[in-house]
mmCIF file of C-alpha atoms and ligand atoms in Angstrom:
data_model
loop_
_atom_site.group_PDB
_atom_site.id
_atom_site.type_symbol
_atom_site.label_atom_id
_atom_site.label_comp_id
_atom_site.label_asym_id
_atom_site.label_seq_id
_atom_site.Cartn_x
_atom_site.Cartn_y
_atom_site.Cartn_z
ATOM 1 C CA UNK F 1 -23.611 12.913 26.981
ATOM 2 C CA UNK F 2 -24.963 13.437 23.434
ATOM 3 C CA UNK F 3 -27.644 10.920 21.729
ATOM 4 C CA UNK F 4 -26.750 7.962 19.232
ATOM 5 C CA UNK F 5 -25.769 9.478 15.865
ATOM 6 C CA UNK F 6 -28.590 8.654 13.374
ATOM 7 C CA UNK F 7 -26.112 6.856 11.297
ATOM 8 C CA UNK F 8 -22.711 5.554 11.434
ATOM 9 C CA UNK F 9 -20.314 4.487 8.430
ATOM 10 C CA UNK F 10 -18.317 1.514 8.847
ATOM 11 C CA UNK F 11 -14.757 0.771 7.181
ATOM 12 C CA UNK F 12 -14.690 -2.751 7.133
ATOM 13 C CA UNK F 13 -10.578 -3.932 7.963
ATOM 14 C CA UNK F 14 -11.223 -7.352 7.852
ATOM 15 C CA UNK F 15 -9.453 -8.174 4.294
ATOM 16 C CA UNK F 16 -6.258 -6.014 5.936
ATOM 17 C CA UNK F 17 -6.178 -6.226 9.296
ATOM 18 C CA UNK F 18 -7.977 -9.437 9.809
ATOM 19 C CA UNK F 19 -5.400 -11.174 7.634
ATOM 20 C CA UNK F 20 -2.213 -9.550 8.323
ATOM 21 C CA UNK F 21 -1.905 -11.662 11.379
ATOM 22 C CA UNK F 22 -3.673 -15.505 10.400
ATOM 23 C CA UNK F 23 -0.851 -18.522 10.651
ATOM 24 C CA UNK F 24 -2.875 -20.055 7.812
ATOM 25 C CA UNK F 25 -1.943 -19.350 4.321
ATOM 26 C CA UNK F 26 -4.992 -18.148 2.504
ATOM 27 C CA UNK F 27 -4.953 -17.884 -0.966
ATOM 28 C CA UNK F 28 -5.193 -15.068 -2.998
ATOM 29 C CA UNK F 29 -7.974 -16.214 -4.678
ATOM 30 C CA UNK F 30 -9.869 -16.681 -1.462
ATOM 31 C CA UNK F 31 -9.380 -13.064 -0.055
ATOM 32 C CA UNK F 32 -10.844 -11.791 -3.635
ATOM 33 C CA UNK F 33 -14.237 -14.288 -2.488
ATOM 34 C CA UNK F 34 -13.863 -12.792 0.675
ATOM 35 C CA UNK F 35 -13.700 -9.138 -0.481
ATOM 36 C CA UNK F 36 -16.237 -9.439 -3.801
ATOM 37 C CA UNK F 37 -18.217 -11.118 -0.684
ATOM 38 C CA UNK F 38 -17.993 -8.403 1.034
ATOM 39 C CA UNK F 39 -19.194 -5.686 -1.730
ATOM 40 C CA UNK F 40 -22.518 -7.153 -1.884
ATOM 41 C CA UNK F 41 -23.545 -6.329 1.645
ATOM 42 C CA UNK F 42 -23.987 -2.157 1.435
ATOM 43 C CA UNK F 43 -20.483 -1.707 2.755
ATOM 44 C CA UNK F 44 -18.946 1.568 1.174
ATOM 45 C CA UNK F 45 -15.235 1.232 2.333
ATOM 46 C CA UNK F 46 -13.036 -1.824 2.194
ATOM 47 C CA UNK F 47 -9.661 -2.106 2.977
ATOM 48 C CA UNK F 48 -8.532 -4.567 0.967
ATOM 49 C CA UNK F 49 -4.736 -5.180 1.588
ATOM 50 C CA UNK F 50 -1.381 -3.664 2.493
ATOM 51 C CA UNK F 51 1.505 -2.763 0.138
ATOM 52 C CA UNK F 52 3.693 -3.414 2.877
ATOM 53 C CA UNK F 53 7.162 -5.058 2.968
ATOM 54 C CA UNK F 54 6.597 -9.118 1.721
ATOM 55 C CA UNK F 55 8.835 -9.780 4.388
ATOM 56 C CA UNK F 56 7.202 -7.706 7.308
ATOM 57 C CA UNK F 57 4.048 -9.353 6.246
ATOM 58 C CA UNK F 58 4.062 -12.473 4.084
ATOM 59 C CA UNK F 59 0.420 -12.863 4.519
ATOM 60 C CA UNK F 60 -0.192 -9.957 1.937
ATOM 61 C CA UNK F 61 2.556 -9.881 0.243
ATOM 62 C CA UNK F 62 -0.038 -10.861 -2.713
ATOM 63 C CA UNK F 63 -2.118 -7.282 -2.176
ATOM 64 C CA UNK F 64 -1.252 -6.233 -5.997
ATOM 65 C CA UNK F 65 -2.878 -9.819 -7.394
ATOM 66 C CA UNK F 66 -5.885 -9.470 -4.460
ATOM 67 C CA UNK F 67 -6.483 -5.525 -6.371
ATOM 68 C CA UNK F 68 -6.081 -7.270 -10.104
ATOM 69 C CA UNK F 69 -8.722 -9.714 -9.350
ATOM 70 C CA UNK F 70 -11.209 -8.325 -7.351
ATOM 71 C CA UNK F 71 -14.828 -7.088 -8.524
ATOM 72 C CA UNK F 72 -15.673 -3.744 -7.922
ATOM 73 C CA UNK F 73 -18.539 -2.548 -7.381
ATOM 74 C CA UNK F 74 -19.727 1.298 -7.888
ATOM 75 C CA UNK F 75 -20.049 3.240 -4.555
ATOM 76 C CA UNK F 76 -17.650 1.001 -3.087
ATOM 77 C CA UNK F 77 -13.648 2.628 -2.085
ATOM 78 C CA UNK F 78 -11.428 0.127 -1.952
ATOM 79 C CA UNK F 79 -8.554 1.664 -0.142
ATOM 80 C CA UNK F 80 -5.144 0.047 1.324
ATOM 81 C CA UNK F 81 -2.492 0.435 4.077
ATOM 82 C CA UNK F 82 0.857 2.060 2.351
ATOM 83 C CA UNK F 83 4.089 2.472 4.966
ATOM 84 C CA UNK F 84 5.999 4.101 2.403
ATOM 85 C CA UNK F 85 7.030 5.040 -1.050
ATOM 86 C CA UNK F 86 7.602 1.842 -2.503
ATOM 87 C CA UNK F 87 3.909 0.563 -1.315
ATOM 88 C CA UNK F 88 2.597 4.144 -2.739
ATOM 89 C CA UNK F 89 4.256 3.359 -6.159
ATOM 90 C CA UNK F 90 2.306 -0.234 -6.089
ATOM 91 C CA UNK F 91 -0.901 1.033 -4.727
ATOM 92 C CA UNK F 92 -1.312 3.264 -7.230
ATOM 93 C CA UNK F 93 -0.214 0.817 -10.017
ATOM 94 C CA UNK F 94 -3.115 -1.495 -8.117
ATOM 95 C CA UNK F 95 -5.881 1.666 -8.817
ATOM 96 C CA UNK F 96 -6.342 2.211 -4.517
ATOM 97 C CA UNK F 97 -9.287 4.696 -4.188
ATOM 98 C CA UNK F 98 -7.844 5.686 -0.829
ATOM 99 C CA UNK F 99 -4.339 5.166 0.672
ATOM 100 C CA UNK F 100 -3.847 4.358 4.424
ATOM 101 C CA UNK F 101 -0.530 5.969 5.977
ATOM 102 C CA UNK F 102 0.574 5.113 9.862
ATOM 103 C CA UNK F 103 2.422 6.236 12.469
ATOM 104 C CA UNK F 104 1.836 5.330 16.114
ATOM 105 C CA UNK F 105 2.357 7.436 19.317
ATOM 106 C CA UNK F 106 5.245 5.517 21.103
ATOM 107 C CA UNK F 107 8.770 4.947 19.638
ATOM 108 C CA UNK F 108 8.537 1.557 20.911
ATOM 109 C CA UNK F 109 5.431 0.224 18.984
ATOM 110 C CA UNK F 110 6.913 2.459 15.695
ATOM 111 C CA UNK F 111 10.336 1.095 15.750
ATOM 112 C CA UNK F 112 8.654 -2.478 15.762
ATOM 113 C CA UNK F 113 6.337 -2.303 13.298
ATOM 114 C CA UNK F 114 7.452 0.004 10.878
ATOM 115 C CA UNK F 115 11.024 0.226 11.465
ATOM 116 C CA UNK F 116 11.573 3.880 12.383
ATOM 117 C CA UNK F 117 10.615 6.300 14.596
ATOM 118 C CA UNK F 118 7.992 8.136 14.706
ATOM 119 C CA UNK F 119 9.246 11.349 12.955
ATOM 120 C CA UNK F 120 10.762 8.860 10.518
ATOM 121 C CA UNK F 121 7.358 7.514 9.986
ATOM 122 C CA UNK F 122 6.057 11.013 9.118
ATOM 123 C CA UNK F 123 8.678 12.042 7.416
ATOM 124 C CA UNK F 124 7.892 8.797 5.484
ATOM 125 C CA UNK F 125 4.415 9.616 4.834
ATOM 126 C CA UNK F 126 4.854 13.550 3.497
ATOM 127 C CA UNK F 127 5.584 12.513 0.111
ATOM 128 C CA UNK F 128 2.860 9.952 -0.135
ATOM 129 C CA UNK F 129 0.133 12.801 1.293
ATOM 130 C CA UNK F 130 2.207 15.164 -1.813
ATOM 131 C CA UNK F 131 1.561 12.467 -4.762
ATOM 132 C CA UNK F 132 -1.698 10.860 -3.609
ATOM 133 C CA UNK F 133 -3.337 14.514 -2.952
ATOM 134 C CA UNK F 134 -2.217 15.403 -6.572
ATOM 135 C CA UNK F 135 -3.692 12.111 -7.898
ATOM 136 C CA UNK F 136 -6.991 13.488 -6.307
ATOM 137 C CA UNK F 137 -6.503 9.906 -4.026
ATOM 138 C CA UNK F 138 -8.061 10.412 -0.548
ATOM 139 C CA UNK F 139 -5.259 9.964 2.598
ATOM 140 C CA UNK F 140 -5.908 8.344 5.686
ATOM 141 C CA UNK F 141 -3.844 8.374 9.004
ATOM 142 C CA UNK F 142 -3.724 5.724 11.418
ATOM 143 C CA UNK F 143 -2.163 6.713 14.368
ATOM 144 C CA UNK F 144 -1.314 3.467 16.460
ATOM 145 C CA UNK F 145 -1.467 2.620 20.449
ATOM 146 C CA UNK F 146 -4.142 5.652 20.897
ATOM 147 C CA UNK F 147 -4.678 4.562 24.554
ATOM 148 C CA UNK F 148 -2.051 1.845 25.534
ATOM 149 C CA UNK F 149 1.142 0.054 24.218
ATOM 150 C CA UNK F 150 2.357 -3.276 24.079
ATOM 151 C CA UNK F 151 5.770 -2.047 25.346
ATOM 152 C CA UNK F 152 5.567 1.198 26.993
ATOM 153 C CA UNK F 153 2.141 0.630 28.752
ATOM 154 C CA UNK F 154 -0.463 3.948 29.282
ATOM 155 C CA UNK F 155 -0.225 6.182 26.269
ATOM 156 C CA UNK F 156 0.987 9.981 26.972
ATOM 157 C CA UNK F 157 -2.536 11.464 25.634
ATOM 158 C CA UNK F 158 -0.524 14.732 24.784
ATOM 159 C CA UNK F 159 1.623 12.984 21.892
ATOM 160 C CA UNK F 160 -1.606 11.933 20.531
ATOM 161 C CA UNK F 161 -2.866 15.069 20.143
ATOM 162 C CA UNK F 162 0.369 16.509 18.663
ATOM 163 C CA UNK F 163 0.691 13.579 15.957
ATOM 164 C CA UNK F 164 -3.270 14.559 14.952
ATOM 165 C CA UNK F 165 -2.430 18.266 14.851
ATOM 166 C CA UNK F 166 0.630 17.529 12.415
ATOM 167 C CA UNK F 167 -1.397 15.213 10.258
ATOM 168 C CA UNK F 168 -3.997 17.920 9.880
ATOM 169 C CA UNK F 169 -1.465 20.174 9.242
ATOM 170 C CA UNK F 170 -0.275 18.541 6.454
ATOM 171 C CA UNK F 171 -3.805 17.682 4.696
ATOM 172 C CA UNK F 172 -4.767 14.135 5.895
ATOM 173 C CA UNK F 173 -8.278 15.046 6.146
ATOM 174 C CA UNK F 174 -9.362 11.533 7.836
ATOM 175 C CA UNK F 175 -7.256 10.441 11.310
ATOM 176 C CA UNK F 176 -8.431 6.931 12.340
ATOM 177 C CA UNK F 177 -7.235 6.317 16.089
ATOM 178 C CA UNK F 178 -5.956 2.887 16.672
ATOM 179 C CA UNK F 179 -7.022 1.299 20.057
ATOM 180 C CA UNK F 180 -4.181 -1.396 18.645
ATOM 181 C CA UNK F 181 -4.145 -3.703 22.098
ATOM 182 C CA UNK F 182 -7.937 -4.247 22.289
ATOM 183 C CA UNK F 183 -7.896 -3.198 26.046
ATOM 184 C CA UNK F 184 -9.741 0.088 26.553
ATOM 185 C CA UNK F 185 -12.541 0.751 28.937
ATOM 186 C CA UNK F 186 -15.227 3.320 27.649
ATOM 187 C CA UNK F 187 -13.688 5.848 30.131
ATOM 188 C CA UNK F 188 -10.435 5.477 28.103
ATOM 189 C CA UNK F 189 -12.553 6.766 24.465
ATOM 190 C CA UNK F 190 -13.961 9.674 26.791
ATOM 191 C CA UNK F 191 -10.595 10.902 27.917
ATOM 192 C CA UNK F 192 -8.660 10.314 24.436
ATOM 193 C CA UNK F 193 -11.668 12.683 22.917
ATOM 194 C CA UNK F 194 -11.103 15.023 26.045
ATOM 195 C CA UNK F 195 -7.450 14.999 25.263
ATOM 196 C CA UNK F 196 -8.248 16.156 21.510
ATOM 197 C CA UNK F 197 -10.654 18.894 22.118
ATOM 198 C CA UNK F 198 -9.908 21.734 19.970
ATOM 199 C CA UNK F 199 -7.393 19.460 17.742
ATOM 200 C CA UNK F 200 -10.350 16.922 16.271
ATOM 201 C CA UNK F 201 -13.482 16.782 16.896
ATOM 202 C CA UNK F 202 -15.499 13.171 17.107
ATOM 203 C CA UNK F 203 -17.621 13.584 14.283
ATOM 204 C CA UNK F 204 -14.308 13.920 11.984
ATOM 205 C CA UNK F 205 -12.513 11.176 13.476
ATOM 206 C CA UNK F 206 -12.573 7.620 12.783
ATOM 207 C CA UNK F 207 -12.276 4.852 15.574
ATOM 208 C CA UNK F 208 -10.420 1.491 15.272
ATOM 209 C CA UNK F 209 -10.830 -0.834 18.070
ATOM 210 C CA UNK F 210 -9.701 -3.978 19.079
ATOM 211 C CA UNK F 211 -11.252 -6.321 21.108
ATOM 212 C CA UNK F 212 -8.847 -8.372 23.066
ATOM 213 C CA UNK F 213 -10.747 -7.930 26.575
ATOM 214 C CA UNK F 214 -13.981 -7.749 24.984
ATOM 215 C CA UNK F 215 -14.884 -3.995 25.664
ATOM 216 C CA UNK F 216 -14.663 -2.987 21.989
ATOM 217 C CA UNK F 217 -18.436 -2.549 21.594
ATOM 218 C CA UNK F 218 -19.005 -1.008 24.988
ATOM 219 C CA UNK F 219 -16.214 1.713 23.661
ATOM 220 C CA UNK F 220 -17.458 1.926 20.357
ATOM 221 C CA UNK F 221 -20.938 3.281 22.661
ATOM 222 C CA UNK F 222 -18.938 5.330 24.120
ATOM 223 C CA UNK F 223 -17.501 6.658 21.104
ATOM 224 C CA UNK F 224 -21.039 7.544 19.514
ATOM 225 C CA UNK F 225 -22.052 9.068 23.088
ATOM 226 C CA UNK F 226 -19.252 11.219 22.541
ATOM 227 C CA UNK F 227 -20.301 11.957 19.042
ATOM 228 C CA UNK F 228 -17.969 9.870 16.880
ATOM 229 C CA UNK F 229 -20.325 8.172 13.984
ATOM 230 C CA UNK F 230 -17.249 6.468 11.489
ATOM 231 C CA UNK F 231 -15.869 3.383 13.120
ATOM 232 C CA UNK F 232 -13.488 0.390 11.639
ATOM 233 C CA UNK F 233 -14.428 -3.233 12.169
ATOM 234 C CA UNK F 234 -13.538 -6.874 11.087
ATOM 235 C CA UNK F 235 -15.775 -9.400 9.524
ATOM 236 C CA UNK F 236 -16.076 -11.932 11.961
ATOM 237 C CA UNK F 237 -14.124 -9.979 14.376
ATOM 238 C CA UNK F 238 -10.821 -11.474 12.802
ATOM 239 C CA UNK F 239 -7.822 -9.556 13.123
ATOM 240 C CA UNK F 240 -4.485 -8.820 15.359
ATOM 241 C CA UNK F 241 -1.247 -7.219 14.620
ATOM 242 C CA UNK F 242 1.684 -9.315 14.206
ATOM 243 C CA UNK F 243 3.961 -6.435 16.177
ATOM 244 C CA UNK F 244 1.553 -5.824 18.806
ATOM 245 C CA UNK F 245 1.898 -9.402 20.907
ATOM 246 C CA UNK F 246 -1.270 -10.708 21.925
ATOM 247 C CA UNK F 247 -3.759 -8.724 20.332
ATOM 248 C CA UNK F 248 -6.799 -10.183 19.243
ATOM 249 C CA UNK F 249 -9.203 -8.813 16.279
ATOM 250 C CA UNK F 250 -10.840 -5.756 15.383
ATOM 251 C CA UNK F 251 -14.384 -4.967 16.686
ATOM 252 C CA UNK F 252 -16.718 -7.563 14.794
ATOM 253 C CA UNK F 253 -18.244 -6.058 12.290
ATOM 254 C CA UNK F 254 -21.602 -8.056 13.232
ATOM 255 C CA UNK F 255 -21.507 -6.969 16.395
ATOM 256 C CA UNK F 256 -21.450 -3.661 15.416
ATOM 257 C CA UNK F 257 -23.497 -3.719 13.324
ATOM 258 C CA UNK F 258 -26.470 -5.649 14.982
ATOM 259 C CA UNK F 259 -26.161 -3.265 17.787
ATOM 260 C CA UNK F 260 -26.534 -0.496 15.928
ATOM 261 C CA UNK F 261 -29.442 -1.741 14.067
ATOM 262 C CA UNK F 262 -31.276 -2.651 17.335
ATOM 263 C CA UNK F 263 -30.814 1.101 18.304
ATOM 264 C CA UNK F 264 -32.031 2.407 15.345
ATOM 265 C CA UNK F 265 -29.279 3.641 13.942
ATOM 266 C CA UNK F 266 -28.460 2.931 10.118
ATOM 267 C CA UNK F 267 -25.212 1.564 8.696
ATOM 268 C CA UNK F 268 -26.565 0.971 5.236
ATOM 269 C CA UNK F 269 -25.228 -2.602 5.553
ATOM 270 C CA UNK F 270 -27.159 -5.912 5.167
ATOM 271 C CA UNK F 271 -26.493 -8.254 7.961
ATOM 272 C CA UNK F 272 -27.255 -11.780 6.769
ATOM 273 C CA UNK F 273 -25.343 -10.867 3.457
ATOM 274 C CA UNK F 274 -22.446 -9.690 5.858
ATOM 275 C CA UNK F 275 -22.729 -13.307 7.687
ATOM 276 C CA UNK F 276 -22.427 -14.952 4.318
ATOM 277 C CA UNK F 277 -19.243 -13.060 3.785
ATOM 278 C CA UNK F 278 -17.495 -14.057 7.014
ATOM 279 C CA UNK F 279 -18.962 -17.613 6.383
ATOM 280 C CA UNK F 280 -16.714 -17.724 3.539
ATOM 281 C CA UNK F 281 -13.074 -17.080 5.499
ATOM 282 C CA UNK F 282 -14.428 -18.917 8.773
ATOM 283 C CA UNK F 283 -14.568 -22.169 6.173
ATOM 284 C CA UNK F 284 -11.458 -21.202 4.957
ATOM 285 C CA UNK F 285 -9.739 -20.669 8.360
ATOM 286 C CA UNK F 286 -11.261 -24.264 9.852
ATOM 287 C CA UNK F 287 -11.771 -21.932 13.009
ATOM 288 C CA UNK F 288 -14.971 -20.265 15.181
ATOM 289 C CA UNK F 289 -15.256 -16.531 14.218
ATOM 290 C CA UNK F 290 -15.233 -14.600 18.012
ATOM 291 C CA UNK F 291 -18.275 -12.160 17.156
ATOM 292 C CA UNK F 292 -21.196 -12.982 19.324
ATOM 293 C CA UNK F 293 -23.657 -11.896 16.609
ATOM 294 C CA UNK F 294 -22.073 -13.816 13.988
ATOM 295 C CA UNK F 295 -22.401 -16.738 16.169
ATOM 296 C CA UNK F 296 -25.771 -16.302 17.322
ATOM 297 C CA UNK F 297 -26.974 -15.952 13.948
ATOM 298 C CA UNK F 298 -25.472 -19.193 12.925
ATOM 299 C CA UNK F 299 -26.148 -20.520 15.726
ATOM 300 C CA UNK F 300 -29.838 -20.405 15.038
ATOM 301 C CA UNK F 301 -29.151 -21.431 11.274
ATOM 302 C CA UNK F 302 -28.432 -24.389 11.861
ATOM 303 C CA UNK F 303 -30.430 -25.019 15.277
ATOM 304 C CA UNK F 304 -32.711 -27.979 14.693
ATOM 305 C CA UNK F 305 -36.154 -26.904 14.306
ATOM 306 C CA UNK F 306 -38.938 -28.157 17.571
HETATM 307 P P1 HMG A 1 12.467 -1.595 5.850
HETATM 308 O O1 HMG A 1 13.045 -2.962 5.864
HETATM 309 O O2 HMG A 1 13.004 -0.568 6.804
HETATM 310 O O3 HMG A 1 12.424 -1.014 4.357
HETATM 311 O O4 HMG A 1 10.900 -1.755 6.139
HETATM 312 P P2 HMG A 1 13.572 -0.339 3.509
HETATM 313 O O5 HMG A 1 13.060 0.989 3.066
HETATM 314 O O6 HMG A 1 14.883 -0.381 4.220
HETATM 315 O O7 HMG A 1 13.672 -1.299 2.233
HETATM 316 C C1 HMG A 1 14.241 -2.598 2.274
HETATM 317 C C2 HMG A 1 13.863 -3.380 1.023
HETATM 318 O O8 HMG A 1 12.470 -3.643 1.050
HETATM 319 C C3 HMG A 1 14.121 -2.645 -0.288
HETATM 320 O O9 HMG A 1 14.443 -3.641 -1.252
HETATM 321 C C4 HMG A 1 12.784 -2.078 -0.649
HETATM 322 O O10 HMG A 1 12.574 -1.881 -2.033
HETATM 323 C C5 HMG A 1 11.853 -3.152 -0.130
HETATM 324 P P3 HMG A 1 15.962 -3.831 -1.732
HETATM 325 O O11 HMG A 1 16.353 -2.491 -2.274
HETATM 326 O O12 HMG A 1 16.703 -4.211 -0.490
HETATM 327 O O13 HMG A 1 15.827 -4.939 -2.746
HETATM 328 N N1 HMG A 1 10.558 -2.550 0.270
HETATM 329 C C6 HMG A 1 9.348 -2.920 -0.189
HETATM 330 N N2 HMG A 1 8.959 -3.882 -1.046
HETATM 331 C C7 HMG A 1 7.629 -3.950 -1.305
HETATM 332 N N3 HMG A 1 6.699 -3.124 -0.747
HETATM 333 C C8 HMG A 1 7.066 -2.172 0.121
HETATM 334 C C9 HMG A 1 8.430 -2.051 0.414
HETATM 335 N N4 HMG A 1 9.105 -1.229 1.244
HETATM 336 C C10 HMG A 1 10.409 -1.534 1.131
HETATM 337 N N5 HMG A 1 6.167 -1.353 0.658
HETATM 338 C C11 HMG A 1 8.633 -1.012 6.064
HETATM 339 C C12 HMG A 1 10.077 -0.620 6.321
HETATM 340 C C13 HMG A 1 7.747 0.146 6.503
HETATM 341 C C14 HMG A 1 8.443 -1.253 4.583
HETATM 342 C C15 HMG A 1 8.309 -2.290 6.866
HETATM 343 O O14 HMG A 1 8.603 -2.037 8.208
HETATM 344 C C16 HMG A 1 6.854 -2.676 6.756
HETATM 345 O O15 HMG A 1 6.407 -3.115 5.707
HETATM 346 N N6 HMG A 1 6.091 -2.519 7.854
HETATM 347 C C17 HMG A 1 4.657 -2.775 7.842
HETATM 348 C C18 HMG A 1 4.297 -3.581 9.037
HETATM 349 C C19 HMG A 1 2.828 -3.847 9.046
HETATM 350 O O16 HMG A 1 2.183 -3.945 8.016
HETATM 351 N N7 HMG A 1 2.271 -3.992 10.262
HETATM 352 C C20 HMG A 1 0.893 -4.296 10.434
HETATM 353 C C21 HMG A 1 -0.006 -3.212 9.983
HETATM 354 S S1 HMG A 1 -0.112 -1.866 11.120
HETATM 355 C C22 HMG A 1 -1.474 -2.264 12.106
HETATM 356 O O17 HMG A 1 -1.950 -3.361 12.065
HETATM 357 C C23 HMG A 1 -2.063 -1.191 12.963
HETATM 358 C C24 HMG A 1 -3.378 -0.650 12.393
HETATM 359 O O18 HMG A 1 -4.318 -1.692 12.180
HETATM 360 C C25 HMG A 1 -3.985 0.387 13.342
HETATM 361 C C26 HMG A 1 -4.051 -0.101 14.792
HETATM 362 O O19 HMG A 1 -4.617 -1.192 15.048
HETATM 363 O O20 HMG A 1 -3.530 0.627 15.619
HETATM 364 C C27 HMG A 1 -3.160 0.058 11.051
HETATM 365 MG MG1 MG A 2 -5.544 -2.589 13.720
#
């Protein structure tokens, strides 16, 4: 078992992946609060939205208006999920610093979510690597159900390893594993980075948990035992996937976050500034954001004094 890694760099999903799935309309001009929000609180990375299909996904069907009205701020990447051509052609339009390409390692979860299989899906994503690589625009690829999926159950570890080795091979320099189900146990993250050995090591890979069962954070430990240090997270801990059934959010960003500040490791990132950020889409949403620290903190906000 290594140590904690000194510091740790947080992608924060919340704008993407915390939307994709909400029942309430939000309007566009409240994910741009949510997002400018956002670039105050020392986050570097921010994925803002998805050029996907307006019908796969109404709920961001507005990313190119989200991309037109947001602040940026210097030092911060805004980067977006892009399934194919069509949503490379209107990222780039948008000015993306980094595109987000997927695949997933079952045919079932693939099929459902992206409407292919899963060499479709990378044959799908070889021309978006080609263009955004000659734009000088950074790639990265997800790889979905890492550990377990919605319809096939137990992930076959091996096709993991074979989807990271082709992604390498074809210059995605950053593969973020997607725990999409939110039910891993840390001894899952240890044998997923036994499984990878020689293919990618932890440092260069970048973990995306969910949280349905509540073990995100324990795996996330796990994780940085193992020597991983660049983790995705949702403000709040909102999140789900509308084509995996039942899946709660990402890994709160607060929780994270809080952890890692109590164990001395740095993330760069202010937490009552990231609070005031979630504060903004829990209004929005009428709803209790899950993440424990996020709660405790307001909690004791608005605690009456003795
Ligand atoms: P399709 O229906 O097979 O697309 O969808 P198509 O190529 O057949 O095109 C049909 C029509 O859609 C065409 O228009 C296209 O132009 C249009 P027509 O010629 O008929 O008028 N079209 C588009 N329009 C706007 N933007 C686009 C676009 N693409 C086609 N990008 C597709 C295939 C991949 C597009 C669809 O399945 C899709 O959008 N899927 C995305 C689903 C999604 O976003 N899921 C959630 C995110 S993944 C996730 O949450 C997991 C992750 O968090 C990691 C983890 O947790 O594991 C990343
Ligand atoms: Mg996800």
């Amino acid at each position: 078992m290594t140590s904690f890694p000194k510091q740790i760099q947080i992608t924060e999903v919340g704008p993407r992946d915390g939307l994709q799935n909400q029942a309430k309309p939000i309007s566009t001009q409240k994910k741009i609060e949510l997002i400018d929000a956002l670039s105050q609180t020392g986050l570097k990375t921010i994925e803002a939205s998805a050029f996907v299909h307006p019908k796969w996904v109404p709920q961001l069907s507005d990313a190119d208006d989200v991309f037109e009205g947001i602040q940026r701020v210097d030092g911060v990447k805004y980067t977006a999920l892009v399934p194919n051509e069509r949503g490379w052609t209107r990222a780039l339009a948008a000015g993306v610093d980094e595109v987000a390409v997927l695949t997933a390692a079952t045919e079932t979860f693939c099929q459902r979510n992206t409407n292919t299989s899963i060499e479709g899906s990378i044959q799908r994503l070889l021309p978006i690597v080609e263009h955004a690589t000659a734009c000088g625009i950074d790639v990265r690829g997800y790889i979905s159900c890492v550990i377990e999926c919605p319809y096939e159950g137990p992930t076959n570890l091996s096709v993991v390893r074979k989807i990271v080795q082709r992604m390498l091979d074809m210059g995605i320099s950053t593969i973020a594993l997607g725990e999409t189900i939110g039910v891993a146990v840390p001894s899952d993250i240890r044998r997923l980075y036994h499984a990878l050995d020689g293919v990618l090591s932890p440092s260069d890979s970048v973990l995306h948990l969910h949280d349905t069962h509540g073990n995100a954070l324990a795996c996330a430990t796990e994780a940085m035992h193992c020597g991983v240090a660049q983790f995705d997270s949702s403000c709040g801990g909102l999140g789900g996937c509308p084509y995996a059934p039942g899946a709660a959010g990402n890994l709160a960003t607060e929780d994270l976050v809080s952890f890692a500040h109590e164990q001395g490791i740095e993330t760069g990132i202010d937490f009552e500034k990231l609070v005031s950020a979630s504060r903004v889409i829990e209004k929005e949403l009428d709803c209790n954001l899950r993440s424990t620290a996020y709660r405790t903190f307001q909690d004791a906000q608005t605690r009456p004094s003795e």
